[in-house]
Each structure stands twice: as structure tokens, then as C-alpha cells.
Coordinates of C-alpha atoms (C1' of nucleotides) in Angstrom, one line a residue:
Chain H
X1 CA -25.6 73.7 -47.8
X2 CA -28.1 71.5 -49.0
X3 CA -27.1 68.0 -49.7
X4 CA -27.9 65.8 -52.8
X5 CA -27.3 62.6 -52.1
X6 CA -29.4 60.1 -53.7
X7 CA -31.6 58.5 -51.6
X8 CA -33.1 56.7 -54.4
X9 CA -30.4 54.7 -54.9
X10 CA -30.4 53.4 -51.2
X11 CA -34.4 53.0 -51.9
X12 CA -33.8 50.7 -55.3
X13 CA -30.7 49.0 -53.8
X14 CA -30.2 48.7 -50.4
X15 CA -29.0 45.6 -50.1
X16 CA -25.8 46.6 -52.2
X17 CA -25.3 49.5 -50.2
X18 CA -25.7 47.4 -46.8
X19 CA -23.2 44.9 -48.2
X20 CA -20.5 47.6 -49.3
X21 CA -20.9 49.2 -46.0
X22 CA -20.0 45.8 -43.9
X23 CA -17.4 45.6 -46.6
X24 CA -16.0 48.9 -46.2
X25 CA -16.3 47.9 -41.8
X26 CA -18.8 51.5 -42.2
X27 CA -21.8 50.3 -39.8
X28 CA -23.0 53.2 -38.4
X29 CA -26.2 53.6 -40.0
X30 CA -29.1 51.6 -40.1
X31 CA -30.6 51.8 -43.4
X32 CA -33.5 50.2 -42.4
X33 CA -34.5 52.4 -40.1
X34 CA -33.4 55.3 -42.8
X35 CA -35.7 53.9 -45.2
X36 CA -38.1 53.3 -43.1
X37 CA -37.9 57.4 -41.9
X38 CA -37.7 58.6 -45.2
X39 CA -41.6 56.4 -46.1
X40 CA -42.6 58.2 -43.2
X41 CA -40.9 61.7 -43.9
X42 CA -42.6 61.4 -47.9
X43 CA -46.0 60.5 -46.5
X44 CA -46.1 63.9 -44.2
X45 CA -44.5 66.0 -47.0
X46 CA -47.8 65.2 -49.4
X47 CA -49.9 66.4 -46.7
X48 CA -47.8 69.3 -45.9
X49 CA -47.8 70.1 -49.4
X50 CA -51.5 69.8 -50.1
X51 CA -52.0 71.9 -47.1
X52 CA -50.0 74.9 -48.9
X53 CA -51.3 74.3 -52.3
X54 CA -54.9 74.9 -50.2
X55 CA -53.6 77.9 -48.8
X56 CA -51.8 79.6 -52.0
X57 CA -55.2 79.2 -53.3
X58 CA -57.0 80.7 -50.7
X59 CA -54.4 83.4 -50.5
X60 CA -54.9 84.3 -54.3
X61 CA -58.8 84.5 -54.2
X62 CA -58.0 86.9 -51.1
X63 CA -56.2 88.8 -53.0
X64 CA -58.3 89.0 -55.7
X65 CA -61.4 90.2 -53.6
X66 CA -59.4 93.0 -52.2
X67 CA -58.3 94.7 -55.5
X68 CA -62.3 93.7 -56.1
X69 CA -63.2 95.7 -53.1
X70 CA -64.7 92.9 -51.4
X71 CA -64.3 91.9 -47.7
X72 CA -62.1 88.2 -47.3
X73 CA -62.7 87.9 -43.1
X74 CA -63.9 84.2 -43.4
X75 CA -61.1 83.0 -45.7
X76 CA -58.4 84.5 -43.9
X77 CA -59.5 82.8 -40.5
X78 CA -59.7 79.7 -42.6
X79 CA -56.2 80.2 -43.9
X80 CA -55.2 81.0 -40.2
X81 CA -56.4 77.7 -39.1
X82 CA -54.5 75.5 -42.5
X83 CA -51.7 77.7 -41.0
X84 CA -51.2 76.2 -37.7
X85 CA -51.5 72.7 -39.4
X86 CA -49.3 73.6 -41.8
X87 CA -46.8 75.1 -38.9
X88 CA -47.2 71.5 -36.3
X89 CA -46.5 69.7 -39.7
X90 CA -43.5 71.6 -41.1
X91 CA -41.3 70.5 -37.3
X92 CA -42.1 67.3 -38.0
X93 CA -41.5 67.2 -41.8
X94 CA -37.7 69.1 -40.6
X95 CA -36.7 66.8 -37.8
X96 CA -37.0 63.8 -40.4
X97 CA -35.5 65.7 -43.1
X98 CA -32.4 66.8 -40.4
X99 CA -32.4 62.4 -39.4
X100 CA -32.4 61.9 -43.0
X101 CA -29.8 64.6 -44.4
X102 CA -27.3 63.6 -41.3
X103 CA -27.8 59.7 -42.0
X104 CA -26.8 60.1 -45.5
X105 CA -23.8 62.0 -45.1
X106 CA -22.5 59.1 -43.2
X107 CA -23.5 56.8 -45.9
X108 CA -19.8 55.2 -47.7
X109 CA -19.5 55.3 -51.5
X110 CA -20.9 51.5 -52.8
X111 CA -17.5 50.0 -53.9
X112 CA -16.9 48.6 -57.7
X113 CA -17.9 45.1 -58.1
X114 CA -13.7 44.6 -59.2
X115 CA -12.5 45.4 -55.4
X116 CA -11.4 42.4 -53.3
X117 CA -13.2 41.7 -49.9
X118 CA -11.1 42.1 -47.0
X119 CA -10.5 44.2 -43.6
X120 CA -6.7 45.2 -44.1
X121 CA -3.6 45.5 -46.4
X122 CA -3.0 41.9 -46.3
X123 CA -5.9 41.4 -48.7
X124 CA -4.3 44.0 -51.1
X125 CA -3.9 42.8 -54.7
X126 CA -0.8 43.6 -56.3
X127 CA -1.3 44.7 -60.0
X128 CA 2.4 44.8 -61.0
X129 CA 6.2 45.7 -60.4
X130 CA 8.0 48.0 -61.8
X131 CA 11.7 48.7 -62.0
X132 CA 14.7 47.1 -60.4
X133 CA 15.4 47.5 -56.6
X134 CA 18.7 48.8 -56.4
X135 CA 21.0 46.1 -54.5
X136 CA 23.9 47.9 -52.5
X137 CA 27.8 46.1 -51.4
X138 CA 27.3 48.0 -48.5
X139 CA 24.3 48.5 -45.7
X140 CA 22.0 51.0 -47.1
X141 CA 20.9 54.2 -44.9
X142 CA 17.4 55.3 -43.5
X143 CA 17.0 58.5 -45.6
X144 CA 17.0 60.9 -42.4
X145 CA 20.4 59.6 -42.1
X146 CA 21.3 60.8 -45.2
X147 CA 20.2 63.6 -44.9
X148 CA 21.3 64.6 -40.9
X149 CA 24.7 64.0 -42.6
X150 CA 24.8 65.9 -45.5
X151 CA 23.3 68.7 -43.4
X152 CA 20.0 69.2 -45.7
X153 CA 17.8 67.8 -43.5
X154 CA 17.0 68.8 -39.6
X155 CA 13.7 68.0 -37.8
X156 CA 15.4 69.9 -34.3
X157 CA 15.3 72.7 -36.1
X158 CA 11.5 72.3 -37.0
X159 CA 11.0 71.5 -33.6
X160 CA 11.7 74.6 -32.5
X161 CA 9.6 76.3 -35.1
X162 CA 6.5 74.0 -34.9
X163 CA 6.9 71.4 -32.9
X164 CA 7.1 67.7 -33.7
X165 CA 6.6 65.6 -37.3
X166 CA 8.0 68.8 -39.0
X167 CA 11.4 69.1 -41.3
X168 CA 13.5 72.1 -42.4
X169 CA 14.7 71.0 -45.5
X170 CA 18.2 72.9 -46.7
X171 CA 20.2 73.4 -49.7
X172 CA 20.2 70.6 -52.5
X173 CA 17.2 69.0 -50.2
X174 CA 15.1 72.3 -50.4
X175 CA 15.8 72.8 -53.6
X176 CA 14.6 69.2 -54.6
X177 CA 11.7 69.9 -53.8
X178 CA 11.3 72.9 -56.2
X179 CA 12.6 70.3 -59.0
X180 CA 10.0 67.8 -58.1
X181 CA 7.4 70.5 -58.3
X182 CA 9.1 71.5 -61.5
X183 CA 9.6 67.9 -63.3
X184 CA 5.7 66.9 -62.2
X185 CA 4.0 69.7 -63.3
X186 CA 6.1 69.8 -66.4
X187 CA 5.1 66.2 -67.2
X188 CA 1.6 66.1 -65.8
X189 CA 0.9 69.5 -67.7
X190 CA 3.4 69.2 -70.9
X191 CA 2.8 65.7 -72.0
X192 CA -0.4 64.1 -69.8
X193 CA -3.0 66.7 -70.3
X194 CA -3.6 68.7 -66.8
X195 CA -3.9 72.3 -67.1
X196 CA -2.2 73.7 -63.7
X197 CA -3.6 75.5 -61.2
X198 CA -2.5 77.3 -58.2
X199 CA -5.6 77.1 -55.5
X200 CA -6.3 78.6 -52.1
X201 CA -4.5 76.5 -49.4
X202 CA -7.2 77.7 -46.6
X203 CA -10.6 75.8 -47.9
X204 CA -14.2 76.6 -45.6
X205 CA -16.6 74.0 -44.6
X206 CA -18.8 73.5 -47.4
X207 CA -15.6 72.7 -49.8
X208 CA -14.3 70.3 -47.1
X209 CA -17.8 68.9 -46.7
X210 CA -18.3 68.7 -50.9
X211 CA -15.1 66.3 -50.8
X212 CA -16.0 64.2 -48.2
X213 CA -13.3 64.9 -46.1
X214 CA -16.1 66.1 -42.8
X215 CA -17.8 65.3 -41.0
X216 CA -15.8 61.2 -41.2
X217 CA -12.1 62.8 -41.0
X218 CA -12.5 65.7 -38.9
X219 CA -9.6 64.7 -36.4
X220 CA -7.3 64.7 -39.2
X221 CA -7.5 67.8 -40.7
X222 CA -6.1 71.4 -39.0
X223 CA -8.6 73.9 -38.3
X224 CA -8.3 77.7 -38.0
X225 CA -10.7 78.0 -35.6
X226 CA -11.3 82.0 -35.6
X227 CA -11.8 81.6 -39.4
X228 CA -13.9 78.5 -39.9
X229 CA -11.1 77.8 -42.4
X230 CA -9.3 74.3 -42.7
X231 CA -5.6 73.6 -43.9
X232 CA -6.5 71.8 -47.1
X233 CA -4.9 67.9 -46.2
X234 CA -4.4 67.4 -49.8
X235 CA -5.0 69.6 -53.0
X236 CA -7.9 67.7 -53.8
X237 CA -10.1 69.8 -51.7
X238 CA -9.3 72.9 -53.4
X239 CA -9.5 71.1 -57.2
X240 CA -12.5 69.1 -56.8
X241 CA -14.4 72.0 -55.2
X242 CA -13.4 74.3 -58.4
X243 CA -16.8 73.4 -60.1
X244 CA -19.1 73.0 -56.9
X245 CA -22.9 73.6 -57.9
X246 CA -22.3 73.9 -61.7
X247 CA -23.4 72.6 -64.8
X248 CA -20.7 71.7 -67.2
X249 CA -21.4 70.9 -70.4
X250 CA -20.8 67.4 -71.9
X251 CA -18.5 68.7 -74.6
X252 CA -16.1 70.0 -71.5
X253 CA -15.5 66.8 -69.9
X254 CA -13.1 65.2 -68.9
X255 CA -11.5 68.3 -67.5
X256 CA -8.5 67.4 -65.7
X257 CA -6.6 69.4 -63.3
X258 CA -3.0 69.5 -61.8
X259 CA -1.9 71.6 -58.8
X260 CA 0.8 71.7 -56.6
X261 CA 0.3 72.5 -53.2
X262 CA 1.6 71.8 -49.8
X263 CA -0.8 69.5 -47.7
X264 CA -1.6 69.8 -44.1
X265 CA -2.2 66.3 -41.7
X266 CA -3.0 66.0 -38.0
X267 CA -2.6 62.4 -38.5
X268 CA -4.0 62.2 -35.2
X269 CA -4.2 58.4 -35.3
X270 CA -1.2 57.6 -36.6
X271 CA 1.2 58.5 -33.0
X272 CA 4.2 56.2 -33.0
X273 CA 4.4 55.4 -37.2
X274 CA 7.1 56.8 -38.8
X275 CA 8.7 59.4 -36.9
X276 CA 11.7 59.8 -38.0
X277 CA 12.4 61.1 -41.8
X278 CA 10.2 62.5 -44.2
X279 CA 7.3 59.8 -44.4
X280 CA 4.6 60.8 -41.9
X281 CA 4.2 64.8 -41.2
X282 CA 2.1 67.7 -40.7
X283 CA 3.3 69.4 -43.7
X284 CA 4.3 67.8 -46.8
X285 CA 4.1 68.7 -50.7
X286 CA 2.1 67.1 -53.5
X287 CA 1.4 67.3 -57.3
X288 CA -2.4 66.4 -57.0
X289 CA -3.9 65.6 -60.5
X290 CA -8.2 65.7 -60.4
X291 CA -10.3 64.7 -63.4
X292 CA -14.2 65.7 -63.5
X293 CA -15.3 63.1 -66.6
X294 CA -18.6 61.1 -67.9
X295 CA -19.9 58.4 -65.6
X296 CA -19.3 55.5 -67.6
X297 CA -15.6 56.8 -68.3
X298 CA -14.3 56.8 -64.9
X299 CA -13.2 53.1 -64.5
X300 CA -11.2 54.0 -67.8
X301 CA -9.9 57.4 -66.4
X302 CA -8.7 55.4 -63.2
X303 CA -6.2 52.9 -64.9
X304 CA -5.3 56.2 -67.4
X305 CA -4.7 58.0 -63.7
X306 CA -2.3 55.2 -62.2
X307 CA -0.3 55.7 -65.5
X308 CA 0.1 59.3 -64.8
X309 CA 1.1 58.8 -61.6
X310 CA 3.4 56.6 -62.8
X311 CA 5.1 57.9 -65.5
X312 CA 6.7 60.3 -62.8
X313 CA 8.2 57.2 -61.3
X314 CA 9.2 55.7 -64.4
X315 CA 11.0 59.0 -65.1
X316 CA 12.8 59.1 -61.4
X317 CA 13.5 55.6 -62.3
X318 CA 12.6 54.6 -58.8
X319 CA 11.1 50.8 -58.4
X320 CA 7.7 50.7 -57.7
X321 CA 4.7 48.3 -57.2
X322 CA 1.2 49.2 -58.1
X323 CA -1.7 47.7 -55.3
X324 CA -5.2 47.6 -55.5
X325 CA -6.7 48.0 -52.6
X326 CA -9.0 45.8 -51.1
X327 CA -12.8 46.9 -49.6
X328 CA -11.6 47.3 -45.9
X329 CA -8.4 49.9 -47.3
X330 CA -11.3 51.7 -49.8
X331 CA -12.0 54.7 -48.1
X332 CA -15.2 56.1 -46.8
X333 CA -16.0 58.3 -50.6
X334 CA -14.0 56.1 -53.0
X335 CA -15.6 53.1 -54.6
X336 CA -11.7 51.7 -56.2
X337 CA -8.4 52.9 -55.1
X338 CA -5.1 52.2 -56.2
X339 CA -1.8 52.9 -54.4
X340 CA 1.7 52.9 -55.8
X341 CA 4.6 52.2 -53.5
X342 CA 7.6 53.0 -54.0
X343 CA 10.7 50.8 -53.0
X344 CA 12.4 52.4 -49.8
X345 CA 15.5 50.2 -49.0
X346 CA 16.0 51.2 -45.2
X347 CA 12.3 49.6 -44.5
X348 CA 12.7 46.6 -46.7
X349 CA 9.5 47.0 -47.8
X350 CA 7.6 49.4 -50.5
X351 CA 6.1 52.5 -48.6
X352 CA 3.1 54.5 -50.3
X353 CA 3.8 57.7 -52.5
X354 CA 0.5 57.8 -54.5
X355 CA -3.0 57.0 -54.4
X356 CA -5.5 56.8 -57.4
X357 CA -8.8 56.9 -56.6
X358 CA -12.5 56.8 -58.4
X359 CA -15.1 58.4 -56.0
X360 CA -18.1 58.3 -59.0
X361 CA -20.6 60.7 -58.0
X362 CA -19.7 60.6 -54.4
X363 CA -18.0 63.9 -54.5
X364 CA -20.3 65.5 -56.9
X365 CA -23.2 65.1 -55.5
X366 CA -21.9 66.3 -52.0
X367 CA -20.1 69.3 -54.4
X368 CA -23.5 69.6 -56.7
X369 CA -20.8 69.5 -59.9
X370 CA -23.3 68.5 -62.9
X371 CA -23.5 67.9 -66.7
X372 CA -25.9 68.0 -69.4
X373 CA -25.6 65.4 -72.2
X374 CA -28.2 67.4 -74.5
X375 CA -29.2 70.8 -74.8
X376 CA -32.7 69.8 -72.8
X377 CA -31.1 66.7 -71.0
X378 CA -31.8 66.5 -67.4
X379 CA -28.6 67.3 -65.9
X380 CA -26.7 64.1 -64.3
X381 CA -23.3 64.5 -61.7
X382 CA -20.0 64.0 -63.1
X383 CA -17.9 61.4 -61.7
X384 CA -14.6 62.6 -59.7
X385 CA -11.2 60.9 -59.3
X386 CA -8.1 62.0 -58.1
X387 CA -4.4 60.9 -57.6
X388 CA -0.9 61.7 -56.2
X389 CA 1.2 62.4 -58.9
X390 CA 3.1 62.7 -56.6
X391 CA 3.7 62.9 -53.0
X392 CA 6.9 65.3 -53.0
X393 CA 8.2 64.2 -49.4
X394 CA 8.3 60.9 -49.9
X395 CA 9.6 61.3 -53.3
X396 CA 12.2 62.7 -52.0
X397 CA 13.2 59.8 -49.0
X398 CA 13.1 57.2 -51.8
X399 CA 15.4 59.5 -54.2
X400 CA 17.7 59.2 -51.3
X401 CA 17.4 55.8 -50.5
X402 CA 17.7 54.3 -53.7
X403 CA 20.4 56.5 -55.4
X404 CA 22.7 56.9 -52.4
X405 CA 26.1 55.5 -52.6
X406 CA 28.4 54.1 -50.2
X407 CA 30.0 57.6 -49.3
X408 CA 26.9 58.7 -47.9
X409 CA 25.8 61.0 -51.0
X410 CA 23.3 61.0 -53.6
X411 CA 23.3 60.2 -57.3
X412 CA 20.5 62.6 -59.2
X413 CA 18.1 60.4 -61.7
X414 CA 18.8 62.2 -64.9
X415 CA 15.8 63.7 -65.0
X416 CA 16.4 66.0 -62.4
X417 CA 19.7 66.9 -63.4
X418 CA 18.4 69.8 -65.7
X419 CA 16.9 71.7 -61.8
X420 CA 20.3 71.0 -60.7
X421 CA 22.7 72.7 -63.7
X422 CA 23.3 69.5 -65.0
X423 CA 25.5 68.2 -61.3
X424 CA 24.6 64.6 -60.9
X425 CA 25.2 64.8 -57.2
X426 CA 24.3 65.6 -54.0
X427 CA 26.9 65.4 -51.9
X428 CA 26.2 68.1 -49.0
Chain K
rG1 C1' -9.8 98.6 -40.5
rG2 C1' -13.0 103.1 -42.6
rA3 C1' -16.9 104.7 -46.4
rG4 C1' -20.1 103.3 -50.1
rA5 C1' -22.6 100.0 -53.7
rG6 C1' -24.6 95.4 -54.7
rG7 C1' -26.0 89.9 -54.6
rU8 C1' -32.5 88.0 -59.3
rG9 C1' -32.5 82.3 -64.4
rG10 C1' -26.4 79.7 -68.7
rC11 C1' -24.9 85.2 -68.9
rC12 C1' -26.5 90.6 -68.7
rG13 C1' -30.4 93.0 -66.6
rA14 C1' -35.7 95.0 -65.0
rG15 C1' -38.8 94.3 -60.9
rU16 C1' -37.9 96.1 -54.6
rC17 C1' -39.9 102.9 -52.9
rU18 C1' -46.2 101.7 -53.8
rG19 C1' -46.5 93.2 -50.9
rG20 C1' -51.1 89.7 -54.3
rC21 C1' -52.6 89.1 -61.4
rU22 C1' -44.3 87.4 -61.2
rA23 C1' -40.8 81.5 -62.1
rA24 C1' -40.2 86.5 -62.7
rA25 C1' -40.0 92.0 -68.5
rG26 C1' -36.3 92.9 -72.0
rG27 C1' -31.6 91.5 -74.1
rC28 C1' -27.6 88.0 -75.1
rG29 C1' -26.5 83.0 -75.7
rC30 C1' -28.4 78.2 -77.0
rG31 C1' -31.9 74.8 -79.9
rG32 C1' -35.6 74.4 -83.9
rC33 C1' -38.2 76.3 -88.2
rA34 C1' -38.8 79.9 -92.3
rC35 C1' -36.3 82.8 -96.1
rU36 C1' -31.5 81.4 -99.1
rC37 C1' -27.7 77.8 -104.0
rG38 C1' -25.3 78.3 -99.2
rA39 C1' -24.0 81.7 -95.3
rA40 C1' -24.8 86.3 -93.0
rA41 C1' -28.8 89.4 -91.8
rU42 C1' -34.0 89.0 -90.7
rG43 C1' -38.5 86.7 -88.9
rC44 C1' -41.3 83.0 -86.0
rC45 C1' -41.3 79.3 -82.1
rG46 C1' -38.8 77.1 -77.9
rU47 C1' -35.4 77.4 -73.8
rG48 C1' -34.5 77.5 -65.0
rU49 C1' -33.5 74.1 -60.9
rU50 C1' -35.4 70.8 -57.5
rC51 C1' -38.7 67.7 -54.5
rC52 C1' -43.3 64.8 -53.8
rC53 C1' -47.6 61.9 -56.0
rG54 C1' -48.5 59.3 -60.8
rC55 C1' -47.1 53.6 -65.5
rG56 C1' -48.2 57.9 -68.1
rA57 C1' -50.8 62.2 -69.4
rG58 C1' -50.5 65.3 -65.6
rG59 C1' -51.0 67.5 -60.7
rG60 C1' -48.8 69.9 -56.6
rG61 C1' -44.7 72.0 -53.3
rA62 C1' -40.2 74.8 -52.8
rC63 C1' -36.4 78.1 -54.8
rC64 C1' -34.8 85.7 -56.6
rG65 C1' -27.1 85.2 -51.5
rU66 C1' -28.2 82.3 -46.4
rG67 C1' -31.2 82.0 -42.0
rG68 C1' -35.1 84.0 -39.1
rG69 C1' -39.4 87.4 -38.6
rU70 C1' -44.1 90.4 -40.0
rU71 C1' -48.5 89.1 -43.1
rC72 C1' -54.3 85.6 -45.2
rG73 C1' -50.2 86.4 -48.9
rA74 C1' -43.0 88.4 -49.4
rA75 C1' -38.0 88.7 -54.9
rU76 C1' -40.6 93.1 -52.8
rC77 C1' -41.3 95.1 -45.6
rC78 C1' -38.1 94.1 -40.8
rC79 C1' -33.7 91.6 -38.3
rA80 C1' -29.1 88.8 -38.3
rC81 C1' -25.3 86.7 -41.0
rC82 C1' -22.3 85.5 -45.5
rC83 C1' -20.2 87.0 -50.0
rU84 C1' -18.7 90.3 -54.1
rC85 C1' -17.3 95.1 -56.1
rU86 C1' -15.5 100.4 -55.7
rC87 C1' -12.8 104.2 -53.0
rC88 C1' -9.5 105.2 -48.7
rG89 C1' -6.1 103.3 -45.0
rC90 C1' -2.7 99.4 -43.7
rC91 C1' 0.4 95.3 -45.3
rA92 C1' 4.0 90.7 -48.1

RNA sequence: GGAGAGGUGGCCGAGUCUGGCUAAAGGCGCGGCACUCGAAAUGCCGUGUUCCCGCGAGGGGACCGUGGGUUCGAAUCCCACCCUCUCCGCCA
């Protein structure tokens, strides 16, 4: 695939790219010596270029003496000799283009001027809170408790299928998660705007690539190795790649997307974190929402975004706290993120269950996605963000958490009730 | 899995046998103009992407699925790969 990444932005700019780069704690690259490649790389591609405009030439007036029925012997040794220039030139011309292409790729997303500086969560700003935090008369249960003992929930089980950070869900807990599914899509689609879609869960390199989730996260991701397909980690892959190399047309945008789909994480560097319950695993389910819009929209798209996501809080009626995240916890493609956590009363603390997140061209330039303004406008990238709305699994700890009672079952939120026949509990 | 057909511009579709005058006919769509009270119909004109140099005017390179090869020269010939479609088989 070829890649478009601008280049001349790191040529106008490089000292803002440098300074969201030590921001971000994303050093690899020296873009000095990048820029000082790419001088190098443009001065041999004008003579590699004049060298075949010399040869097309020579080539034509061949041509033409032959249909003239003249002999050409002397220009086609002279277009042999342009020819082994043009050959020695072309390797060099490559290897820089292959230092260039390969620096690039490994260049982070410049971060909004809005994000705070800082290397980890502790330099988080929190936006709001939402909601009350439940307050028990009794000592509230980790949700894997809860669920071991109204037998809906057994990770021995999903051992034995798949090994370890797996769950087999049952009964009232399986079917949750079809309501989830159900009460997401039906707001995300019925009242927000998203028209759903039900996408390949198997994505190839170039879509994971067009995302941004390879080369940086390879580690993270499952691989089917005989296929050269990956297990998409999160619908966005599947959504954001819809469009790759197309031009849209102005009129179009936004276009905003909603799928559900399950999502698939090595989470390779995350050994020894939440083991237990349904917060950390291979396999979990998500209602992603994606929105392709105009550049200078996106910021505005973004807060619209967090709202989405938490509208399906507000209608669980589960407490929640909305965070932006500071440069160090902006990842590699995104240039603003925001999480919402969800209170989960068995950590004392509020544990992720969504992330919004603007990745401005970052994504469509990777993904070639383009739009025209005008009928003869030069075409320019859309931007791309994209957001839990939400996280099913998790969802589903801090339903139990926070509506349990003191006789170890669970009181529905009343908007679930309906996927349940109208029972407001789950009691096993 | 077996057999066959095919991948050309926003879309459809010629060109490939017989390599050069082909960024590529024609049509559709789109934009503009004319005709009209207005519209339809009709007519005329214009309509690819990308990179490099240049303030600009402009000049040049690349691109006909992808990657190699043959050749002075490749959409066109050769090789490999990918993808799509049709039929048959198998399968949830």
C-alpha cells in the first residue's frame, strides 16, 4: 500500500511535531535526520526525472523514425546509456523513499493544543461527574462474585475452552449481553444518528495498517497466521476502513457509523491486571460508534461523541466520570481522547468503559478516505473519530456492582427491563 | 476444492490478438453556457489522481488490480501474486 502521510507538514512544522512526540514519550524517530533524507531523496528524484523525461523523448523520436522507415541505432545506444543512469539512480531514489515511508509510519498524530502535558493518568483532567454512587448497608461484592454465585458467570469453564482471561457467560448474564447490544444500537441508531452496520470480524493488513493499529500495536492484536488476517481488537478497524481510498463528497459528511461487534485483545502487556471478572479479556463485546466529518468539525464532533457515549450511561443510570486525557495517555494516532469511567464499587475507584477519540487526518491519510469541497476542489482527507458507546463487558460488571442488593442478586435499570419481559431481577 | 470469465478514469465501457502518434474512444453522471416565461428535450464547452521543480505562468515524472521481467519504448508481450464474478462440488 502506498502511504500518504504528509510530509509537508513535518517540513513546515517540525518543531510542533518534535514537541508532541516528547509529549506523547514517542522518540523513535529523528526528524532531523528524516528531513534531512527527504532534501536529499527530492534532489535525486529531479534528476532521476529529468533523466526519463530525456528518454520518453528519445523513445518517441525512435519511434517515429521507424514508422518513417528510418534507421534509430545511435539514439537507442544513447537511450541505453540514460538507462543505466537512470537504473543506479532509481536504488538510490527507493532505499530513501523505503527510510522515508517507514519513518513516517512511526510518526504519532500532533496532539490538540487543549491536551494537558503529562506522562501518566495522574495528569488526567476530569471534565465532570455524573450520577450518584450507590452507597450500600452492607459490603458490596466484586462482580465475578456475583456472578460465580448466581451461576451466570464461570471463567473454569472458559478455561477449558480457551484458556485463560476468557468467560462463559449463562442465562440472565448471556442474555444481557444481547440487551446491551439491543438498548445501544437502538439508542445510538434510533435517536443519535448512526446507521448500523454489521462488518467482517477477520480485517487484513492494509485495514489494520489504515487505522493505525500496525505496525505500533502489533503485540496486541491476534493474528491468523495462515490467513494474513487479524481478529479486529475493536470495531473500529472494520468501520473506519469502510471508505479506504475514496472520495466522498462534502454534502455526505459527517457520516457516522455504529456496529456491534465482539473485539479481540492479546493484551500482552497487561499480565497480572485484572484477572478476575469481566474487565480485562481476550474477547469482549462493544457498540463502536465512527464518524468520517469535515476537518474543522471534528473538535465539535468529539464533545457531540462523549455525549453519545454517554447517553447510554445516563440511560443505565450507572455513575460515571468523564476524563480527558493528558499527552502521555493520548495514543500513538489520536491527537484528544476522552475516557468515561464508570463507578465500580468492588475497586473503589471508576474503571474505564469508553473512549472518545479525534484522530484528524491520522487515519485517513493512512486509509486514503478523501473529500471534495467543490466540484473541481482538490480533494482534502476527512478527519476520523471514534468511541465506545459502549464496552459491553464492562457494562455489564458495573450493572452488577452497582444494582446488586444485599441477597446477592441484581436489580435491572429500567431500561433493560423491556430485553427482560419486563422482570426487574436477576436473581440466578 | 474443480472449471471458466474478468480487474482500465466518479460509474459503464473500448483499446490488449497486430507494443510507439493513448491519460487513454464512446456513453452516463457532474459543472458551465445557449435555446426557453420556466422546465424538459436539444446543442456547445469543460470535467482523473499523484509527486517533484517554480512566487506564478508553467515545466516534468509516475499511475490502466499488485509486484517483477522483456524492450530504445508496455494498458498492450512474459512470469508470479491478489481480488471479483459465474457454474459445479462441499459446508453453518
Amino acid at each position: 500500500m502506498s502511504i500518504l502521510l504528509d510530509i509537508n507538514f513535518i517540513r513546515e512544522r517540525p518543531d510542533k511535531v518534535k514537541d508532541s512526540m516528547r509529549k506523547k514519550g514517542e522518540e523513535e524517530i529523528d526528524i532531523d535526520e528524516l528531513l534531512q533524507r527527504d532534501s536529499h531523496w527530492r534532489r535525486l528524484l529531479q534528476k532521476l526525472e529529468s533523466l526519463r523525461a530525456e528518454r520518453n523523448e528519445k523513445s518517441k523520436e525512435i519511434g517515429q523514425r521507424k514508422r518513417e522507415g528510418m534507421e534509430a541505432d545511435d539514439l537507442i545506444e544513447e537511450v541505453r546509456l540514460v538507462n543505466e543512469e537512470i537504473d543506479s539512480l532509481e536504488g538510490n531514489v527507493r532505499e530513501l523513499e523505503g527510510y522515508i515511508e517507514e519513518a513516517m509510519i512511526n510518526i504519532p498524530n500532533v496532539l490538540h493544543s487543549d491536551v494537558p502535558f503529562g506522562e501518566d493518568e495522574e495528569a488526567n483532567v476530569e471534565v465532570r461527574r455524573v450520577g450518584e454512587k450507590p452507597s450500600f448497608s452492607f459490603e458490596p461484592k466484586a462482580h465475578w462474585d456475583i456472578g460465580a454465585e448466581l451461576g451466570i458467570l464461570d471463567t473454569e469453564q472458559a478455561a477449558k475452552i480457551a484458556g485463560s482471561r476468557f468467560n462463559v457467560l449463562k442465562d440472565d448474564a448471556a442474555r444481557m449481553v444481547r440487551a446491551l447490544i439491543n438498548l445501544m444500537l437502538d439508542i445510538q441508531v434510533g435517536k443519535n444518528g448512526y446507521r448500523e452496520i454489521y462488518p467482517p470480524f477477520l480485517a487484513n493488513r492494509d485495514s489494520m495498517i489504515g487505522t493505525g493499529q500496525l505496525p505500533k500495536f502489533a503485540s496486541d492484536v491476534f493474528l491468523i497466521e495462515k490467513f494474513d488476517y487479524f481478529l479486529i481488537p475493536t470495531a473500529e478497524v472494520p468501520l473506519t476502513n469502510l471508505y479506504r481510498d475514496e472520495i466522498l463528497r462534502a454534502d455526505d459528511l459527517p457520516m457516522k457509523f455504529a456496529a456491534y461487534t465482539p473485539c479481540f485483545r492479546a493484551e500482552a502487556g497487561a499480565a497480572g491486571r485484572d484477572t478476575r471478572g469481566l474487565i480485562r479479556r481476550h474477547q469482549f463485546d462493544k457498540v463502536e460508534l465512527v464518524q468520517y466529518c469535515l476537518p474543522e468539525e471534528s473538535y465539535d464532533v468529539l464533545e457531540e461523541m462523549v455525549s453519545h457515549a454517554e447517553s447510554i450511561l445516563q440511560a443505565l443510570d450507572l455513575p460515571y466520570r468523564v476524563v480527558l486525557m493528558c499527552s502521555g495517555d493520548t495514543g500513538f494516532p489520536q491527537t484528544k481522547k476522552y475516557d468515561l469511567d464508570v463507578w465500580m464499587p468492588s475497586y473503589n475507584e471508576y474503571v474505564e468503559i469508553s473512549s472518545v477519540s479525534n484522530f484528524s487526518d491520522f487515519q485517513a491519510r493512512r486509509s486514503n478516505i478523501r473529500f471534495r469541497r467543490e466540484k473541481d476542489g482538490r480533494p482534502e482527507f476527512v478527519h476520523t473519530l471514534n468511541g465506545s458507546g459502549l464496552a459491553i463487558s464492562r457494562t455489564i460488571a458495573a450493572i452488577f456492582e452497582n444494582c446488586q442488593t444485599e441477597d446477592g442478586t441484581v436489580e435491572l435499570p429500567a431500561s433493560l427491563q423491556p430485553y427482560f419481559e419486563g422482570r426487574r431481577l436477576i436473581d440466578g
